[in-house]
Amino acid sequence: MSGDAREIPLVAAPADGAAACLHCGTALPEGAGGNYCCAGCEAAARVIREAGLFDYYRRRVLDPDAPAPRSQAAPGIDLNRHVRAIGEGRHGIELVVDGLHCAACVWLIETLLRRDPRVRHARLNVSTRRLSIAWDGAPELARELVGRVTLLGYRAVPYTADNAARLEEREERALLRALAVAGFAAGNVMLLSIAVWSGHGGEMGQATRDLLHWVSALIALPALAYAGQPFFRSALQALRAGRTNMDVPVSIGVLLAAAISLSEVARSGPHAYFDSAITLVFFLLLGRYLERRARGRARSAARHLLALSGGIASRIGADGAAEPVDPAELRPGDRLMVAAGERIAADGTVLAGRSSVDASLVTGESLPQPVAPGTRTFAGMVNLSSPIELRVDAAGTGTLLAEIVRLLEAAEQGNARHVALADRVARAYAPVVHVLALLTFAGWLAAGAGPHMAVLIAATVLIITCPCALALAVPAVQVVVSGALYRRGILVKSPTALERLAEVDTVVFDKTGTLTLGRPELIASDGWSREDLELGAALAANSRHPLSRALHRAAPYVAPVTGTVEHPGEGLAWRGQAGTVRLGSRRFCGIGEPGDDEALEIWLARPDRSAPVRFTFVDPVRPDARETLAELSRRGYRIALLSGDREPVARAVASALGIAAWQAGLTPADKCRLLDDLARAGRRTLMAGDGLNDAPALAAGHASISPASAADVTQTAADAIFQGDRLRPVVAILDLAQRAQRLVWQNLALALAYNAIAIPLAVLGHVTPLLAAIAMSGSSLLVIANAMRGGRSAPS
């Protein structure tokens, strides 16, 4: 079908004969012009036709099992080893995209990938240029999806710290070389232009002026051809793929300025604009370089975290000898030798040796943590004392460190309302700017201006109308604030969390593990025997409730029993040989109403005993809990405590912390009902719970936060988690969320104000191409500089 100009539907027409998009089949509004529902479908259809893939894509839509053509494979790259399983029948891959310049590029790539019904997620981070794709189907589908991005004119390779760093370094060197050439040429051409300007109205003859103009052309034109390559190459790739990007109007503007100048020199005209053309390129390059450096400063901790998993690992071979390998080559089951002072390259379990590790990167704990055989370790930790031998449990993109990176970047670049606004503007950018430039050209011609002047003003409009500032307005703030929170031990998981946290007016706390440390300790025997303790610990090993953990810590040598059933908010049940054993609350174990004492307790009911036994614990509150709650109250937040514990226990904690609104004895369903009541009353609640048995309540809140160890990152249902023993991070995240909201609105206002002022001035002819280049770059830098304020010191 390549070269076929006919518009043939890719999908089957609707049964009722209604008009539908020829690419995706979406019903078109009655009376709508054109054959496509959006620019993405039109661009995708054009790419498919020009690449000769129409027949394949039509078969694929009608038959999802149709094989991919060879041209779709990404040559020279083994993608399968970079694909990760993320669920039953679902796979994903992380890519770094070369040639990405603006929000329009992001929108086009995401739109094209999401048109495939098998793709469940496709999001491109404008800051790190990291493309995350998830799909239902075989791992081999990665080759087709990557090939689809390549057909658009971009280059996509598997995302690793080395690949990202090499790409960044290569592009930065190319920009610096182009900047140096443009600067050298601009300085020399400017000196020649000064001589021409000073000769106007003086003694300079036409021959001398023409000579200086030709010398300027000999300097400027080769310099433009070299220094303009970053813009020209990107624009050419876009046009070949049948699309446009921000570099297309920039390139047209630069080439128009050079062409007008050459035309003037050829006919011995008095004016040439070589100085404007080359200085324009110089300032465009300078702006892009400074913007790249500013983005690098704003870039989140994610890139730095990935780099920490690099280096060389010492894998123990079958003969017992250690061999140096790249961490990407490690596989589960491999054995590693980690010397003192080395950073651990993969998640694993200690097999031999005793040492201490610096786990601050992963857990937020500043003190060294002891490790011994059986202890779990994570990539990024540093072995401090003695050599240890590990068994690899997860490596590469499967490590906890890689998961934290994915969560961070998901939070930095999500489809929040503000991002959706920027996407819509970017979608309309290309057609609007070209129509506006054409109308400007026609208007100036109609007003009596010469063709040269009209073309020059139209070129200025092409250059100055760039959505870069708007595209950066939201992601720059998200990147800076997410990184600042991570450095304070707070990991934001949800892409819309900051937006929702800024709207919070009520903070609801769970008690155990949230207001308290969640590390209760078993009190000496309260009528239970060693046999009771071991049976209770065997059941408790299957639960992540803080009291269950404490019970198992009292008998860590006991192996968990299999077949336990956990009843959220109530306890555990296990059917043994003698009958059902229960471990949990009084009510769950059939004792009746709670007692009046304030002790933390769980009960063990055995079928071979007439009376259940009680295990009691002590769980201290967090050291700064009272001060943190008082600070939240001073800031106008309403504070409440919803606990599943008995009334005396909850009353004691509420009294100690000064909480007036509290309820006890609640099930997870009760907590959800109360949170729904608050929402109907117009309250925006932040639910702070332990993230495990409180998952329904966390999901019911307007926003949620959970105290958790790094090992719980992927298990908690919260929007954010915080590390350590202090409760102060709750204040920090609310402060930074409100600051982020203010900065986002400020950036959007700056970007829209720039366009509202700059575009009319350019259309009216009050801006030269040189000033347009400075204004365009300056607006992006201003937005990034404002976003950097989000990383300033905040409560931690």
Coordinates of N, CA, C and O in Angstrom, one line a residue, residues 48-147:
I48 N 1.8 4.3 8.7 CA 1.5 3.0 8.4 C 1.5 2.8 6.8 O 2.1 1.9 6.3
R49 N 0.8 3.8 6.1 CA 0.8 3.7 4.7 C 2.1 3.8 4.0 O 2.5 3.1 3.2
E50 N 2.9 4.9 4.5 CA 4.2 5.1 3.9 C 5.2 4.0 4.2 O 6.1 3.8 3.4
A51 N 5.0 3.3 5.3 CA 6.0 2.2 5.6 C 5.5 0.9 5.0 O 6.2 -0.1 5.1
G52 N 4.4 0.9 4.2 CA 4.0 -0.3 3.6 C 3.4 -1.4 4.5 O 3.5 -2.5 4.2
L53 N 2.9 -0.9 5.7 CA 2.4 -1.8 6.7 C 0.9 -1.9 6.8 O 0.4 -2.4 7.7
F54 N 0.2 -1.3 5.8 CA -1.2 -1.2 6.0 C -1.9 -2.6 6.0 O -2.7 -2.8 6.9
D55 N -1.5 -3.5 5.1 CA -2.1 -4.8 5.1 C -1.9 -5.5 6.4 O -2.8 -6.2 7.0
Y56 N -0.7 -5.4 7.0 CA -0.4 -6.1 8.3 C -1.3 -5.5 9.4 O -1.9 -6.3 10.1
Y57 N -1.3 -4.2 9.5 CA -2.1 -3.6 10.6 C -3.6 -3.9 10.4 O -4.3 -4.1 11.4
R58 N -4.1 -3.9 9.2 CA -5.5 -4.3 9.1 C -5.8 -5.7 9.5 O -6.7 -6.0 10.2
R59 N -4.9 -6.6 9.1 CA -5.0 -8.0 9.6 C -4.9 -8.1 11.1 O -5.6 -8.8 11.8
R60 N -4.0 -7.3 11.7 CA -3.8 -7.3 13.2 C -5.0 -6.9 13.9 O -5.4 -7.4 14.9
V61 N -5.7 -5.8 13.4 CA -6.9 -5.4 14.1 C -8.0 -6.4 14.0 O -8.7 -6.7 15.0
L62 N -8.1 -7.0 12.8 CA -9.2 -8.1 12.7 C -8.7 -9.4 13.2 O -9.6 -10.2 13.7
D63 N -7.4 -9.6 13.3 CA -6.9 -10.9 13.8 C -5.7 -10.6 14.7 O -4.6 -10.4 14.2
P64 N -5.9 -10.5 16.0 CA -4.8 -10.1 16.9 C -3.6 -11.0 16.8 O -2.5 -10.6 17.3
D65 N -3.7 -12.2 16.3 CA -2.6 -13.1 16.3 C -1.8 -13.0 15.0 O -0.9 -13.8 14.8
A66 N -2.1 -12.0 14.2 CA -1.3 -11.9 12.9 C 0.1 -11.6 13.2 O 0.4 -10.8 14.1
P67 N 1.1 -12.3 12.5 CA 2.5 -12.1 12.8 C 3.0 -10.7 12.4 O 2.5 -10.2 11.4
A68 N 3.9 -10.2 13.2 CA 4.5 -8.9 12.8 C 5.5 -9.0 11.7 O 6.2 -10.0 11.5
P69 N 5.5 -8.0 10.8 CA 6.5 -8.1 9.7 C 7.9 -7.9 10.1 O 8.1 -7.3 11.2
R70 N 8.8 -8.3 9.3 CA 10.2 -8.2 9.7 C 10.6 -6.7 10.0 O 11.5 -6.5 10.8
S71 N 10.1 -5.8 9.2 CA 10.5 -4.4 9.3 C 10.1 -3.8 10.7 O 10.7 -2.8 11.1
Q72 N 9.3 -4.5 11.5 CA 8.9 -4.0 12.8 C 10.0 -4.3 13.8 O 10.0 -3.7 14.9
A73 N 10.8 -5.3 13.6 CA 11.8 -5.7 14.6 C 12.8 -4.6 14.8 O 13.2 -3.9 13.8
A74 N 13.3 -4.4 16.0 CA 14.3 -3.4 16.3 C 15.7 -4.1 16.0 O 16.0 -5.0 16.7
P75 N 16.4 -3.8 15.0 CA 17.6 -4.5 14.6 C 18.7 -4.3 15.6 O 18.9 -3.2 16.1
G76 N 19.5 -5.4 15.8 CA 20.7 -5.3 16.5 C 20.5 -5.3 18.0 O 21.5 -5.1 18.8
I77 N 19.3 -5.3 18.6 CA 19.1 -5.2 20.0 C 18.3 -6.4 20.5 O 17.2 -6.7 19.9
D78 N 18.8 -7.1 21.5 CA 18.1 -8.2 22.1 C 17.1 -7.7 23.1 O 17.5 -7.4 24.3
L79 N 15.9 -7.4 22.7 CA 14.9 -6.8 23.6 C 14.4 -7.7 24.7 O 14.0 -7.3 25.7
N80 N 14.3 -9.0 24.4 CA 13.7 -10.0 25.3 C 14.3 -10.0 26.6 O 13.7 -10.2 27.7
R81 N 15.7 -9.8 26.7 CA 16.3 -9.8 28.0 C 16.0 -8.6 28.8 O 16.3 -8.6 30.0
H82 N 15.4 -7.6 28.2 CA 15.1 -6.4 29.0 C 13.6 -6.3 29.3 O 13.1 -5.4 30.0
V83 N 12.8 -7.3 28.8 CA 11.4 -7.4 29.1 C 11.2 -8.0 30.5 O 11.9 -9.0 30.8
R84 N 10.3 -7.5 31.3 CA 10.0 -8.0 32.6 C 8.6 -8.4 32.7 O 7.7 -7.8 32.1
A85 N 8.3 -9.5 33.5 CA 7.0 -10.0 33.7 C 6.4 -9.2 34.8 O 7.0 -9.0 35.9
I86 N 5.2 -8.6 34.6 CA 4.6 -7.8 35.7 C 3.2 -8.3 36.0 O 2.4 -7.5 36.6
G87 N 2.9 -9.5 35.7 CA 1.6 -10.1 36.1 C 1.4 -11.3 35.2 O 2.1 -11.5 34.2
E88 N 0.3 -12.0 35.4 CA 0.0 -13.1 34.6 C -0.4 -12.7 33.2 O -1.4 -12.0 33.0
G89 N 0.5 -13.1 32.2 CA 0.2 -12.8 30.8 C 0.6 -11.3 30.5 O 0.3 -10.9 29.4
R90 N 1.1 -10.6 31.4 CA 1.4 -9.1 31.1 C 2.9 -8.9 31.3 O 3.6 -9.4 32.2
H91 N 3.5 -8.1 30.3 CA 4.9 -7.8 30.3 C 5.1 -6.3 30.1 O 4.2 -5.6 29.7
G92 N 6.3 -5.9 30.4 CA 6.6 -4.5 30.3 C 8.1 -4.3 29.9 O 8.9 -5.2 30.1
I93 N 8.4 -3.1 29.4 CA 9.8 -2.8 29.1 C 10.0 -1.3 29.3 O 9.0 -0.5 29.2
E94 N 11.2 -0.9 29.7 CA 11.6 0.5 29.9 C 12.6 0.9 28.8 O 13.5 0.2 28.5
L95 N 12.3 2.0 28.1 CA 13.1 2.4 27.0 C 13.6 3.9 27.2 O 12.9 4.6 27.9
V96 N 14.7 4.3 26.6 CA 15.1 5.7 26.6 C 15.0 6.1 25.1 O 15.4 5.4 24.2
V97 N 14.3 7.2 24.9 CA 13.9 7.7 23.6 C 14.9 8.8 23.2 O 15.0 9.8 23.9
D98 N 15.5 8.7 22.0 CA 16.4 9.7 21.5 C 15.6 10.5 20.4 O 14.8 9.9 19.7
G99 N 15.8 11.8 20.4 CA 15.1 12.7 19.4 C 13.9 13.3 20.0 O 13.1 13.9 19.3
L100 N 13.7 13.2 21.3 CA 12.5 13.8 21.9 C 12.8 15.3 22.3 O 13.8 15.6 22.9
H101 N 11.9 16.2 21.9 CA 12.1 17.6 22.1 C 11.0 18.3 22.8 O 11.3 19.4 23.4
C102 N 9.8 17.9 22.6 CA 8.7 18.7 23.2 C 7.5 17.8 23.5 O 7.5 16.6 23.3
A103 N 6.5 18.5 24.1 CA 5.3 17.8 24.5 C 4.5 17.1 23.4 O 3.9 16.1 23.5
A104 N 4.6 17.7 22.2 CA 4.0 17.2 21.0 C 4.6 15.8 20.7 O 3.9 14.9 20.3
C105 N 5.9 15.7 20.8 CA 6.6 14.4 20.6 C 6.0 13.3 21.6 O 5.7 12.2 21.2
V106 N 5.9 13.7 22.9 CA 5.4 12.8 23.9 C 4.0 12.4 23.6 O 3.7 11.2 23.6
W107 N 3.2 13.3 23.2 CA 1.8 13.0 23.0 C 1.7 12.0 21.8 O 0.9 11.1 21.8
L108 N 2.4 12.3 20.7 CA 2.3 11.4 19.5 C 2.8 10.0 19.8 O 2.1 9.1 19.4
I109 N 3.9 9.8 20.5 CA 4.4 8.5 20.8 C 3.4 7.7 21.7 O 3.0 6.6 21.5
E110 N 2.9 8.4 22.8 CA 2.0 7.8 23.7 C 0.7 7.4 22.9 O 0.1 6.3 23.1
T111 N 0.2 8.3 22.1 CA -1.1 8.1 21.4 C -1.0 6.9 20.5 O -1.9 6.0 20.4
L112 N 0.1 6.8 19.7 CA 0.3 5.7 18.7 C 0.4 4.4 19.5 O -0.3 3.4 19.0
L113 N 1.1 4.3 20.6 CA 1.2 3.1 21.3 C -0.1 2.7 21.9 O -0.5 1.5 21.9
R114 N -0.9 3.6 22.5 CA -2.1 3.3 23.1 C -3.2 2.9 22.2 O -4.3 2.4 22.6
R115 N -3.0 3.1 20.9 CA -4.0 2.7 19.9 C -4.1 1.2 19.8 O -5.1 0.6 19.4
D116 N -3.0 0.5 20.2 CA -3.0 -1.0 20.2 C -3.8 -1.5 21.4 O -3.5 -1.1 22.5
P117 N -4.8 -2.3 21.1 CA -5.7 -2.7 22.3 C -4.9 -3.6 23.3 O -5.4 -3.8 24.4
R118 N -3.8 -4.2 22.9 CA -3.0 -5.0 23.8 C -2.2 -4.2 24.8 O -1.7 -4.7 25.8
V119 N -1.9 -2.9 24.4 CA -1.1 -2.0 25.3 C -2.0 -1.5 26.5 O -3.0 -0.9 26.3
R120 N -1.5 -1.8 27.7 CA -2.3 -1.4 28.9 C -1.7 -0.1 29.5 O -2.4 0.6 30.2
H121 N -0.5 0.2 29.2 CA 0.1 1.4 29.7 C 1.2 1.9 28.8 O 2.1 1.1 28.3
A122 N 1.3 3.2 28.5 CA 2.4 3.8 27.7 C 2.5 5.2 28.2 O 1.6 6.0 28.0
R123 N 3.6 5.5 28.9 CA 3.9 6.8 29.4 C 5.3 7.2 29.2 O 6.2 6.4 29.5
L124 N 5.5 8.4 28.6 CA 6.9 8.9 28.3 C 7.2 10.1 29.2 O 6.4 11.0 29.3
N125 N 8.3 9.9 30.0 CA 8.7 11.0 30.9 C 9.4 12.0 30.2 O 10.5 11.8 29.6
V126 N 8.9 13.3 30.1 CA 9.5 14.3 29.3 C 10.8 14.8 29.9 O 11.7 15.3 29.2
S127 N 11.1 14.5 31.2 CA 12.3 14.9 31.8 C 13.4 13.9 31.6 O 14.5 14.3 31.2
T128 N 13.2 12.7 31.9 CA 14.2 11.6 31.8 C 14.2 11.0 30.4 O 15.1 10.2 30.1
R129 N 13.1 11.2 29.6 CA 13.0 10.6 28.3 C 12.8 9.1 28.4 O 13.2 8.3 27.5
R130 N 12.3 8.7 29.5 CA 12.1 7.2 29.8 C 10.7 6.8 29.4 O 9.7 7.4 29.9
L131 N 10.6 5.9 28.5 CA 9.3 5.4 28.0 C 9.0 4.0 28.7 O 9.8 3.1 28.6
S132 N 7.9 4.0 29.4 CA 7.4 2.8 30.0 C 6.2 2.2 29.3 O 5.2 2.9 29.1
I133 N 6.3 0.9 28.9 CA 5.2 0.3 28.1 C 4.9 -1.0 28.9 O 5.8 -1.8 29.3
A134 N 3.6 -1.3 29.0 CA 3.1 -2.5 29.5 C 2.0 -3.1 28.6 O 1.2 -2.3 28.1
W135 N 2.0 -4.4 28.3 CA 1.1 -4.9 27.4 C 0.7 -6.3 27.8 O 1.4 -7.0 28.6
D136 N -0.4 -6.8 27.3 CA -0.9 -8.2 27.5 C -0.4 -9.0 26.3 O -0.8 -8.7 25.1
G137 N 0.3 -10.0 26.5 CA 0.8 -10.8 25.5 C 2.2 -11.3 25.7 O 2.8 -11.1 26.8
A138 N 2.8 -11.9 24.7 CA 4.1 -12.5 24.8 C 5.2 -11.4 24.8 O 5.0 -10.3 24.4
P139 N 6.4 -11.7 25.4 CA 7.5 -10.8 25.5 C 7.9 -10.3 24.1 O 8.4 -9.2 24.0
E140 N 7.8 -11.2 23.1 CA 8.2 -10.8 21.7 C 7.5 -9.6 21.2 O 8.0 -9.0 20.2
L141 N 6.4 -9.2 21.7 CA 5.7 -8.0 21.2 C 6.5 -6.7 21.4 O 6.2 -5.7 20.7
A142 N 7.5 -6.8 22.3 CA 8.3 -5.6 22.5 C 9.0 -5.2 21.2 O 9.1 -3.9 21.0
R143 N 9.4 -6.1 20.3 CA 10.0 -5.7 19.1 C 9.1 -4.9 18.2 O 9.5 -3.9 17.6
E144 N 7.8 -5.3 18.2 CA 6.9 -4.6 17.3 C 6.6 -3.2 17.9 O 6.6 -2.2 17.1
L145 N 6.5 -3.1 19.2 CA 6.2 -1.8 19.8 C 7.4 -0.8 19.6 O 7.2 0.4 19.3
V146 N 8.6 -1.3 19.8 CA 9.8 -0.5 19.7 C 9.9 -0.1 18.2 O 10.2 1.1 17.9
G147 N 9.6 -1.0 17.3 CA 9.7 -0.7 15.9 C 8.7 0.4 15.5 O 8.9 1.2 14.6

